[in-house]
CSV table of N, CA and C in Angstrom, one decimal:
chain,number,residue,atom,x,y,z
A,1,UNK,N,0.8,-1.2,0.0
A,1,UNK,CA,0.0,0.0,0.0
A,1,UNK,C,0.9,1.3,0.0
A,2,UNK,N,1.7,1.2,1.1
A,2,UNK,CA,2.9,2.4,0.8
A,2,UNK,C,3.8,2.7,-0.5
A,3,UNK,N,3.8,1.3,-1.2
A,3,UNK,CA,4.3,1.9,-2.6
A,3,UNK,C,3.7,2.2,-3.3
A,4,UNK,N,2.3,1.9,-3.3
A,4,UNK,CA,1.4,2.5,-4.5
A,4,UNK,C,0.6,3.4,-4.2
A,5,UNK,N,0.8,4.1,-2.7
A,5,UNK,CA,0.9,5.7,-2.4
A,5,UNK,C,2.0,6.5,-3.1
A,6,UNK,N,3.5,6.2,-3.0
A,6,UNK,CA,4.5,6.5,-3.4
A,6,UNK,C,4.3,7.0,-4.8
A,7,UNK,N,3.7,5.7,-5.5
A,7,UNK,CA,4.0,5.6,-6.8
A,7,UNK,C,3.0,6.9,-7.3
A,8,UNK,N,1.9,6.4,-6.8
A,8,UNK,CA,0.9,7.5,-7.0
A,8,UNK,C,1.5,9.0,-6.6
A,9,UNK,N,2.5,9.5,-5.4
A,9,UNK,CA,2.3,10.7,-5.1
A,9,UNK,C,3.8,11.4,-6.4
A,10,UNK,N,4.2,10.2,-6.4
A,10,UNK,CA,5.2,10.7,-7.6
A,10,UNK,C,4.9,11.0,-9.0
A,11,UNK,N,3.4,9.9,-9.7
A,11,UNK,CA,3.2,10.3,-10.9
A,11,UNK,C,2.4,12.0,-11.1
A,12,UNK,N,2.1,12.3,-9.8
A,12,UNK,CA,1.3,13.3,-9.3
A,12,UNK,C,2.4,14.5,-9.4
A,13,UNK,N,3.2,14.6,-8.9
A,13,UNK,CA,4.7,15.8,-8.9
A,13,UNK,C,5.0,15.4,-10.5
A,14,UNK,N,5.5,14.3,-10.9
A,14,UNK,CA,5.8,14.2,-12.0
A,14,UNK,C,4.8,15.1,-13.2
A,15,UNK,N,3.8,14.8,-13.0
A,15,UNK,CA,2.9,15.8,-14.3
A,15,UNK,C,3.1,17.3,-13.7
A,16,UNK,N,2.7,17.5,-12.7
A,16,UNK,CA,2.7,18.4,-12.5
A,16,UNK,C,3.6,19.5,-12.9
A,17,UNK,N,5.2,19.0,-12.7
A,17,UNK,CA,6.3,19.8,-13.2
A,17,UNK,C,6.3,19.8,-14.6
A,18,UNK,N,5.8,18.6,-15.3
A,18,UNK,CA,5.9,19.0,-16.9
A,18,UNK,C,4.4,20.2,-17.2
A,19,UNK,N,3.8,20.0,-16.4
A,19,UNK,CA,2.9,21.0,-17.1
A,19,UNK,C,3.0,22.8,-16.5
A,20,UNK,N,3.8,22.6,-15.5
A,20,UNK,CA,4.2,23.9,-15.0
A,20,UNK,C,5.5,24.5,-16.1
A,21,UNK,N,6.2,23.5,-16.7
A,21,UNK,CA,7.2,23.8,-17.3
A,21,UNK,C,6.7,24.4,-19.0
A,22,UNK,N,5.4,23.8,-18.9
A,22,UNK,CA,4.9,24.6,-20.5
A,22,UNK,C,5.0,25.7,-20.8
A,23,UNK,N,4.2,26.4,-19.5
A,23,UNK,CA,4.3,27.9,-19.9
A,23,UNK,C,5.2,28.4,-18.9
A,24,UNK,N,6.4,28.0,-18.7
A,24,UNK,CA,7.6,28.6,-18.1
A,24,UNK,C,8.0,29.7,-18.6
A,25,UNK,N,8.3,29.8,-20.0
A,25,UNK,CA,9.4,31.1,-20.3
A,25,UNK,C,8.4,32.2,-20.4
A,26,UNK,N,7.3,32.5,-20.0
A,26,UNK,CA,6.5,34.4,-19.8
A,26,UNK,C,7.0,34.6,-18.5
A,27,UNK,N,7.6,35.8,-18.8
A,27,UNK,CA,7.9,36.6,-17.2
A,27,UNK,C,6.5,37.7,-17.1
A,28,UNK,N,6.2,37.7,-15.4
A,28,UNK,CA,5.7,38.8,-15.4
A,28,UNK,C,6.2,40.5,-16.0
A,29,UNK,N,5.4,41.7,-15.9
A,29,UNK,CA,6.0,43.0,-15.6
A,29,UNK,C,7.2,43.1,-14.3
A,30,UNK,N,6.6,42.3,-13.3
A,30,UNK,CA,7.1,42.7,-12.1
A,30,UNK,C,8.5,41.8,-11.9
A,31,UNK,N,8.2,40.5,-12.8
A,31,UNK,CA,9.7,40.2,-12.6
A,31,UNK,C,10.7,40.5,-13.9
A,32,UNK,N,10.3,41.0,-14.6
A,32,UNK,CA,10.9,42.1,-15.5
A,32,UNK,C,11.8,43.5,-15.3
A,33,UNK,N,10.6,43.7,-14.2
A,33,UNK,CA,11.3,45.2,-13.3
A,33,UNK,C,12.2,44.8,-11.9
A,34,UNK,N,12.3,43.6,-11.6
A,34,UNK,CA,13.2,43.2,-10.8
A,34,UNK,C,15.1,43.0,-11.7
A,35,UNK,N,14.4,42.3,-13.0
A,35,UNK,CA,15.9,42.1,-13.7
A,35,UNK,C,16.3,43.2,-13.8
A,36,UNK,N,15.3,44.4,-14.2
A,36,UNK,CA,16.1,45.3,-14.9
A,36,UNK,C,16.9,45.9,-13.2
A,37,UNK,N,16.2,46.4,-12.5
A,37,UNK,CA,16.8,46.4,-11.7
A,37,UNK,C,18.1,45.9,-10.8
A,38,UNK,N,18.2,44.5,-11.0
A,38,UNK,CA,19.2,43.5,-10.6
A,38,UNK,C,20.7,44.3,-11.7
A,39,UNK,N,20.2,44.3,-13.3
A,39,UNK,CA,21.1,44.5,-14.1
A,39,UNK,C,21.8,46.1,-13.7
A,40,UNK,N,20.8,47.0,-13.4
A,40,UNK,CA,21.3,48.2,-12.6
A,40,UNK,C,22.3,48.1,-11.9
A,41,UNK,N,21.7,47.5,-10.9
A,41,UNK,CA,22.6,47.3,-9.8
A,41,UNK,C,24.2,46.8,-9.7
A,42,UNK,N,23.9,45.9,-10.8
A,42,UNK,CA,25.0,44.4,-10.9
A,42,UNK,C,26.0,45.8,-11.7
A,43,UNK,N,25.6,46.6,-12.7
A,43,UNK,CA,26.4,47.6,-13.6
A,43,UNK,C,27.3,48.8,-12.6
A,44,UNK,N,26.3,49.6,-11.9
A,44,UNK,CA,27.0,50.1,-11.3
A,44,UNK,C,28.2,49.9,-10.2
A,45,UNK,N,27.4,48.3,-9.6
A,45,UNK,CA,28.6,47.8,-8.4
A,45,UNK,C,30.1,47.3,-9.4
A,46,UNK,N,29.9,46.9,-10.5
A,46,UNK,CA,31.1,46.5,-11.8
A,46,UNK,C,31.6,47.7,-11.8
A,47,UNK,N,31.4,49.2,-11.7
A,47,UNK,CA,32.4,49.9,-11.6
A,47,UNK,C,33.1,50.7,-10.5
A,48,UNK,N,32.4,50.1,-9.6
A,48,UNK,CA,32.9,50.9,-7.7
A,48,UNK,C,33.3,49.6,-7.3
A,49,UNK,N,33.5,48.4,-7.4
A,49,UNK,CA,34.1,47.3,-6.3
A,49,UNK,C,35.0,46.8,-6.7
A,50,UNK,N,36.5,46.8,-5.7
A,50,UNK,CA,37.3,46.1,-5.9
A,50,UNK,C,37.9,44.6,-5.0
A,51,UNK,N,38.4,43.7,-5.4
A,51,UNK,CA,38.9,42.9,-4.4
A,51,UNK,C,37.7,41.6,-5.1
A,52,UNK,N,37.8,40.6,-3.8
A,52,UNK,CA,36.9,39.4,-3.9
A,52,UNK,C,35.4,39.7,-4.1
A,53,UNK,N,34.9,40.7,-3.9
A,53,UNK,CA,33.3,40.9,-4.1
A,53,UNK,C,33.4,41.3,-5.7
A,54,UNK,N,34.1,41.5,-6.4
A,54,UNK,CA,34.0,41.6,-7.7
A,54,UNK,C,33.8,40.2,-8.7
A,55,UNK,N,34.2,39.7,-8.0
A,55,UNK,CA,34.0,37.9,-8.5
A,55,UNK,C,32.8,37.9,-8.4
A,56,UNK,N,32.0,37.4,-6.9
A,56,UNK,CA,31.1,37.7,-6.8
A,56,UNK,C,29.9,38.4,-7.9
A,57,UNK,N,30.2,39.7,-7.8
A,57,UNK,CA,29.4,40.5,-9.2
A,57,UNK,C,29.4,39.5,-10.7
A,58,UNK,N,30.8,39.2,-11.3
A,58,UNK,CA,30.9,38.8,-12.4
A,58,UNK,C,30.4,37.7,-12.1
A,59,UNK,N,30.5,36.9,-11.3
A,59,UNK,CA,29.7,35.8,-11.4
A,59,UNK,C,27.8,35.9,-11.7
A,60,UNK,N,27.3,36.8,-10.8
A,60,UNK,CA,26.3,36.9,-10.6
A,60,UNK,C,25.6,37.3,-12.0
A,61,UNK,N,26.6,38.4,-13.1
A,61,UNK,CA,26.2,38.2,-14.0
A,61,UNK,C,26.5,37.2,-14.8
A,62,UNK,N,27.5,36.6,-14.9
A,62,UNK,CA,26.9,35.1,-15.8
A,62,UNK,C,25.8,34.7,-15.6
A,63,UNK,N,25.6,34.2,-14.0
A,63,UNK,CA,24.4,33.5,-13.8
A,63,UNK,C,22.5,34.2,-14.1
A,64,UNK,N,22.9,35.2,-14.2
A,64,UNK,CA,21.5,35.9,-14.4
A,64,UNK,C,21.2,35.6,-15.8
A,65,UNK,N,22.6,35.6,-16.6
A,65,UNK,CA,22.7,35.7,-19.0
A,65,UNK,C,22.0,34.0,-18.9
A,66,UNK,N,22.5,33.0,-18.0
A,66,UNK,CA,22.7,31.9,-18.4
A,66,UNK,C,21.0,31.2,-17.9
A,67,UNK,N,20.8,31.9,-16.5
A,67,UNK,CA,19.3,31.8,-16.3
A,67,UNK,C,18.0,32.5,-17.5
A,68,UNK,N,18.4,33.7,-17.4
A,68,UNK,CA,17.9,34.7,-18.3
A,68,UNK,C,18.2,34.2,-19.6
A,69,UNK,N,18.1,33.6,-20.3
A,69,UNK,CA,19.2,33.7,-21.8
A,69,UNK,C,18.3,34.7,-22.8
A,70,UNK,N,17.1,34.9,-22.5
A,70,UNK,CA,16.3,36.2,-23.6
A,70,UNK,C,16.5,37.7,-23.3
A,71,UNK,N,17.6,38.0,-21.8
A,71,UNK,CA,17.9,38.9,-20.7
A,71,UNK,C,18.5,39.8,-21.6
A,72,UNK,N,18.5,40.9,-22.4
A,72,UNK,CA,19.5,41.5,-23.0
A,72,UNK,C,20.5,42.2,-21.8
A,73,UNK,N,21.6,42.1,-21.1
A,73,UNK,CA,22.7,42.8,-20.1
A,73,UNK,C,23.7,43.3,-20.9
A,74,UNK,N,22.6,44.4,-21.0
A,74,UNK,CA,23.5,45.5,-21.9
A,74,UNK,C,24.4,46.9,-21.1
A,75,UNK,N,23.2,47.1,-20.2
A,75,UNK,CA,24.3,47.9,-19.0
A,75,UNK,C,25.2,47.5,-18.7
A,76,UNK,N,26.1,45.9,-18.2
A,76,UNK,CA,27.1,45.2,-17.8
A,76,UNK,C,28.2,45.3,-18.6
A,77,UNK,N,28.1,45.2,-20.1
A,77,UNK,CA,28.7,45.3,-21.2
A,77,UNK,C,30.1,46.1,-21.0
A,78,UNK,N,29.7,47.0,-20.6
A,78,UNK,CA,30.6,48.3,-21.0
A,78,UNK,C,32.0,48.4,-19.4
A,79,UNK,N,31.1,48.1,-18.4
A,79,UNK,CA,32.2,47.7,-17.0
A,79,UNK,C,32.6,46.5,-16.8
A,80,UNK,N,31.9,45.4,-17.7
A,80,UNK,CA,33.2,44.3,-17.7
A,80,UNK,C,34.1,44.3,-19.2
A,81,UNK,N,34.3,45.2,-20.0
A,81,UNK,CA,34.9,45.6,-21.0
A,81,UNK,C,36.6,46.3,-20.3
A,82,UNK,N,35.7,47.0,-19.4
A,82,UNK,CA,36.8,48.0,-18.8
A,82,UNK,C,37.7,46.7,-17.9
A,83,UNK,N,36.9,46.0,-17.4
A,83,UNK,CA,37.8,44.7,-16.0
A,83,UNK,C,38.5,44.3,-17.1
A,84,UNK,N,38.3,43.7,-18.1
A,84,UNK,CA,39.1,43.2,-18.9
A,84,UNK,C,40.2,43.9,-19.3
A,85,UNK,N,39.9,44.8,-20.1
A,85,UNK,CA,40.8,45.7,-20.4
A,85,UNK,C,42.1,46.2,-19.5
A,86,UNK,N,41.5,46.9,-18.1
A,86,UNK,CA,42.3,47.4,-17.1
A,86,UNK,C,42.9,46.9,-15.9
A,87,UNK,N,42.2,45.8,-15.3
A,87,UNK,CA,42.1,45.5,-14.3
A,87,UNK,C,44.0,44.3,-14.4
A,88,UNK,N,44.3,44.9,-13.0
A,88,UNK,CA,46.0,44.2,-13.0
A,88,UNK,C,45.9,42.9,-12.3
A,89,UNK,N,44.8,42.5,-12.1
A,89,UNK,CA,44.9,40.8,-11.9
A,89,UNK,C,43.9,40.0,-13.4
A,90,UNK,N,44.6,39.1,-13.5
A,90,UNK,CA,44.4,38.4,-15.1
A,90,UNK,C,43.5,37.5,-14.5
A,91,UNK,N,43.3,37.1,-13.5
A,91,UNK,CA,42.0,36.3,-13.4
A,91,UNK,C,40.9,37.1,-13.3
A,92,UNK,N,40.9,38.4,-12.9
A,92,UNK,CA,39.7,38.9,-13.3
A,92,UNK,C,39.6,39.1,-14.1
A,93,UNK,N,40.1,39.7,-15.5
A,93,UNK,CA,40.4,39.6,-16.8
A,93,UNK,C,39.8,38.8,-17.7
A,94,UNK,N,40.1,37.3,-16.9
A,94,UNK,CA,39.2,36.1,-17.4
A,94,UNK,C,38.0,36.1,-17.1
A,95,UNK,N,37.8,36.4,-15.6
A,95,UNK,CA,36.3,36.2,-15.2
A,95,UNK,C,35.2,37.1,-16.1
A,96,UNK,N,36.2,37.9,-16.6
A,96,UNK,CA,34.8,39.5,-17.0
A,96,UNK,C,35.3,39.0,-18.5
A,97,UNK,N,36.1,38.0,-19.1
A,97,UNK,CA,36.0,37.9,-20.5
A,97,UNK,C,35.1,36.6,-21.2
A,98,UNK,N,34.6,35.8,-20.1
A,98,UNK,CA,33.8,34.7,-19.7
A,98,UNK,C,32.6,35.2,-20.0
A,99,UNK,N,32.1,36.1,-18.7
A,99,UNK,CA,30.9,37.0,-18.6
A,99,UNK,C,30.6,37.7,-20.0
A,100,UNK,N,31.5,38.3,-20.3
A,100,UNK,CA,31.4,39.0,-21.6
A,100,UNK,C,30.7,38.0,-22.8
A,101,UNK,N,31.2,36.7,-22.7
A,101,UNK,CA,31.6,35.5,-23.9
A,101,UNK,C,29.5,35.1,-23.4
A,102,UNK,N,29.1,35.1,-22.2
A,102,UNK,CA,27.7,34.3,-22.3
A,102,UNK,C,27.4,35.4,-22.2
A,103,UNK,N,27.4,36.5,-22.3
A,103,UNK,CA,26.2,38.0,-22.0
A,103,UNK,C,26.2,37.7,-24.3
A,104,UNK,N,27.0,37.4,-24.7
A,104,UNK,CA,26.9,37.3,-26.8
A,104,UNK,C,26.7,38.4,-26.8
A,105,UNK,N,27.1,39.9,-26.2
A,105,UNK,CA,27.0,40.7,-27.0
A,105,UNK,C,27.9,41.2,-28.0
A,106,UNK,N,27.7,42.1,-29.2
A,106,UNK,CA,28.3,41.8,-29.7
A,106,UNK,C,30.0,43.0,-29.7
A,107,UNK,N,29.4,43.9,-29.2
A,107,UNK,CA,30.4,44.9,-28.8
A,107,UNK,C,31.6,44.0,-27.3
A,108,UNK,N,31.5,43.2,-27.2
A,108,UNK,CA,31.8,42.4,-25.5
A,108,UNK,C,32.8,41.3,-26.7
A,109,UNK,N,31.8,40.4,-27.6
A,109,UNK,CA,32.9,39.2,-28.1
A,109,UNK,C,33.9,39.9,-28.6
A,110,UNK,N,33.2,41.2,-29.6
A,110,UNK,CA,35.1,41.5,-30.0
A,110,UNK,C,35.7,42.1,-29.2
A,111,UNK,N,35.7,42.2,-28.1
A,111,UNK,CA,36.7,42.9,-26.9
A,111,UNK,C,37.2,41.8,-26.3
A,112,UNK,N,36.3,40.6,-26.9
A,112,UNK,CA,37.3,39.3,-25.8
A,112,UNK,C,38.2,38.6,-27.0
A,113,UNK,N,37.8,39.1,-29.2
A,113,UNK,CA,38.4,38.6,-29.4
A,113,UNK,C,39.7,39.5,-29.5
A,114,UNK,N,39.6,40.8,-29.2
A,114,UNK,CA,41.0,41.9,-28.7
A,114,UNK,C,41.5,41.3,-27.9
A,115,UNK,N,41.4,40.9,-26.8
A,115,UNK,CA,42.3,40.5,-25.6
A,115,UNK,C,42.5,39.0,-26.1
A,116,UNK,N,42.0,38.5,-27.1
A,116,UNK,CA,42.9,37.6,-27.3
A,116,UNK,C,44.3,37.5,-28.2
A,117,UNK,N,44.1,38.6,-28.9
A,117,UNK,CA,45.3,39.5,-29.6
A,117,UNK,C,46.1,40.3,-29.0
A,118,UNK,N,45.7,41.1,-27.8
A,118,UNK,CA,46.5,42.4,-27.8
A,118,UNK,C,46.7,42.0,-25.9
A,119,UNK,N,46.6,41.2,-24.9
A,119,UNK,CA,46.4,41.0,-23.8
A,119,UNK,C,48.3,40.8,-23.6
A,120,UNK,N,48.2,41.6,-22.8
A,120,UNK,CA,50.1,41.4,-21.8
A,120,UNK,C,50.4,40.2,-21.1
A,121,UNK,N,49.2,39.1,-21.5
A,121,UNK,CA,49.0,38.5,-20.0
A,121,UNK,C,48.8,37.0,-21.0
A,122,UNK,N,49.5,36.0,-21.3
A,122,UNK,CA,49.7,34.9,-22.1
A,122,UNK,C,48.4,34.1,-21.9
A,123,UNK,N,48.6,33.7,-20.2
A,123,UNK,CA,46.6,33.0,-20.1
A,123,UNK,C,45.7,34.1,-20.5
A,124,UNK,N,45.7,35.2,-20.4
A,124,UNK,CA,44.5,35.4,-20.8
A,124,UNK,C,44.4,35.5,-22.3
A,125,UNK,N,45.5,35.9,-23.0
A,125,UNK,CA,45.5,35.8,-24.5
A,125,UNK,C,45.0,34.1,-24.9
A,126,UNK,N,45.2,33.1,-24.1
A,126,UNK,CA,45.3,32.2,-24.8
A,126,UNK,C,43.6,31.4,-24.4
A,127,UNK,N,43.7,32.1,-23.4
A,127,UNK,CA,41.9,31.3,-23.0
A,127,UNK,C,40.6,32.4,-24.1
A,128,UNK,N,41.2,33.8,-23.8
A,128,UNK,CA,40.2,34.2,-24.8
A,128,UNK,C,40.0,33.7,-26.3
A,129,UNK,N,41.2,33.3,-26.7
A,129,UNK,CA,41.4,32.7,-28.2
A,129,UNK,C,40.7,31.7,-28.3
A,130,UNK,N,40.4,30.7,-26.8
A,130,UNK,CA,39.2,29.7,-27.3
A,130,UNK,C,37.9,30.1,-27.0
A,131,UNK,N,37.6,30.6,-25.9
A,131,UNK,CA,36.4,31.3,-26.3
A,131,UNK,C,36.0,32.2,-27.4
A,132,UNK,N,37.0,33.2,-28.3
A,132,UNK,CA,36.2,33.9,-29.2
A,132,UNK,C,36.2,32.9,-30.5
A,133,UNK,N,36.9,32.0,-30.1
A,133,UNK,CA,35.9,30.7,-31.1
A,133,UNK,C,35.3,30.4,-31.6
């Protein structure tokens, strides 16, 4: 009897998530106005934070492009351009040339495939070269 509660309470969750998953990709207004806001936020903290909370940020944008993938993060664009470009530790360099590589924009690939040409810094020249792949 307890397995074919089981069985039952599973084919029960089971449909359920497929049919929740149909109309998954409509966002509300309101969670709309939360990304945009998130993307605000995530843009201006990309050009005031230095140190280990900047990982943090760059991460946080990947993960919003990669959840979001219809998200245009076009505010981000232009301050992980600059980490790349300026910033004197090369793993941040990489991190914001990553970020750059899943945000596809297109002003962002060719700055990652610049730093794969013109970078002082041999990993970073050579990891950008496979990502602007």
């Amino acid at each position: 009897m307890k397995s074919l509660m089981f069985f039952a309470a599973a084919i029960l969750v089971w449909s359920t998530a497929a049919f929740a998953g149909e109309g998954g990709n409509t966002r509300t207004e309101r969670q709309n106005a939360i990304l945009d806001a998130a993307e605000m936020n995530l843009a201006l903290t990309l050009k005031k934070v230095e140190g280990d909370f900047l990982e943090s940020v760059i991460a946080s944008v990947a993960d919003i492009k990669r959840s979001y993938s219809d998200k245009d993060m076009n505010l981000v664009v232009i301050p992980l351009m600059k980490i790349l470009r300026n910033h004197p530790d090369s793993n941040f360099r990489i991190l914001a040339a990553m970020a750059l590589r899943d945000i596809g924009h297109d002003v962002g690939v060719f700055a990652v495939k610049e730093a794969a040409r013109f970078d002082n810094n041999k990993t970073v020249r050579h990891i950008c070269l496979h990502m602007a792949r």
